[in-house]
Amino acid sequence: MSSTLLKLVALAATAAAHGTVTGIVADGTYTKGFDLQYYYMLQQGQTPPETPGWYAENLENGFVAPSAYATADIVCHKNSKAGTSSATVKAGGKVDFQWSKWPESHIGPMLTYVAKCEADCTDADKTALKWVKIDEAGFTDDWASNKMIANNNTWSVTVPSTLASGNYVFRHETIALHGAGSEDGAQNYPQCLNIEITGGGSDNPEGVLGTALYTSKDAGILYNPYSGDDSGYKIPGPALYGSASGTTPTTPVSSSPAASASASASASAPASSTVPSATASASATAVAEATPSATAGAGSGSGSTLPKTFTVSSFIQWLEQQSAASAKAKARRHARQFA
Ligand SMILES: [Cu+2]
């Protein structure tokens, strides 16, 4: 089997395990975001369709680790490049971020930032963008990531009506905490899109550079989510816009992804999920993943081993067994990424 095909199959398997922001609905209008397939189109010299979604090489089990918080990868994910077009939203309007899917084991907060571009965001310099947090949710009755899953893998953000009109990059992010009890164990999954805000107010709040958003020892980054009570979880990053800066938005800035959605959460388990037993094993998997270092460096483990000869379909089957059955295997994959 060619290495390219191996990569593609591995990509398909791991993309199923995690997720990306595949698109947004801004003021009711759907716009497709960056598609991982565009990466391969570009590799082959093709031109992908225009999208406000920022290019990012979050292939395989892609996340940004705390050890990379001082690098540009934390801004809009690995080797990101500005989106080639822009969506539009009215100040005071709503942006829904649609994730392809998300594993319940990857518990954590949901955060959304905006950075104003000096001109067109398609030319934005990611290292110069200054981020203002406009939405955050950590743990209230449940982890925000679980509420996103229950809300049809969608997170809804209200754009503060007081923000000045202009071209902005929106940075939407979840931070998976299942391994965050040990240092460098948190996993940041940021995704950026260009969105112009229209009809805004006069506020141009000062933001912070992407490389100044987090440190590896922040209370909400180095955090054990299995202590039994997460109600005191402190969401990392700069202060929420309107909460501490002296400016007071006239509309609430925090989203509440459908309190009603949680009522039907158990009924609305993602129908699109194709990973067998993903939900059934979620809590056991999560606990096991909390200590990835325990198994780091181990060779082939509890999962079945791949036969010396195999077909594409048996290889896919093997991959699925690995991801569905073996929490240890998952922890090892994560541990390898830290290396
Ligand atoms: Cu993972």
Short mmCIF file of N, CA and C and ligand atoms in Angstrom, two decimals, residues 18 106 187 189 334, ligand 1:
data_model
loop_
_atom_site.label_atom_id
_atom_site.label_comp_id
_atom_site.label_asym_id
_atom_site.label_seq_id
_atom_site.Cartn_x
_atom_site.Cartn_y
_atom_site.Cartn_z
N HIS A 18 -11.82 12.78 16.12
CA HIS A 18 -11.87 14.15 16.61
C HIS A 18 -12.85 14.94 15.78
N HIS A 106 -13.34 13.94 25.29
CA HIS A 106 -12.51 15.15 25.20
C HIS A 106 -13.22 16.34 25.82
N GLN A 187 -5.12 19.84 25.38
CA GLN A 187 -5.10 19.80 23.92
C GLN A 187 -5.98 20.94 23.40
N TYR A 189 -7.70 22.97 20.40
CA TYR A 189 -8.19 22.79 19.03
C TYR A 189 -8.79 24.11 18.53
N HIS A 334 -1.69 10.02 21.81
CA HIS A 334 -1.56 11.38 22.31
C HIS A 334 -0.16 11.59 22.86
CU CU B 1 -7.82 12.72 21.23
#
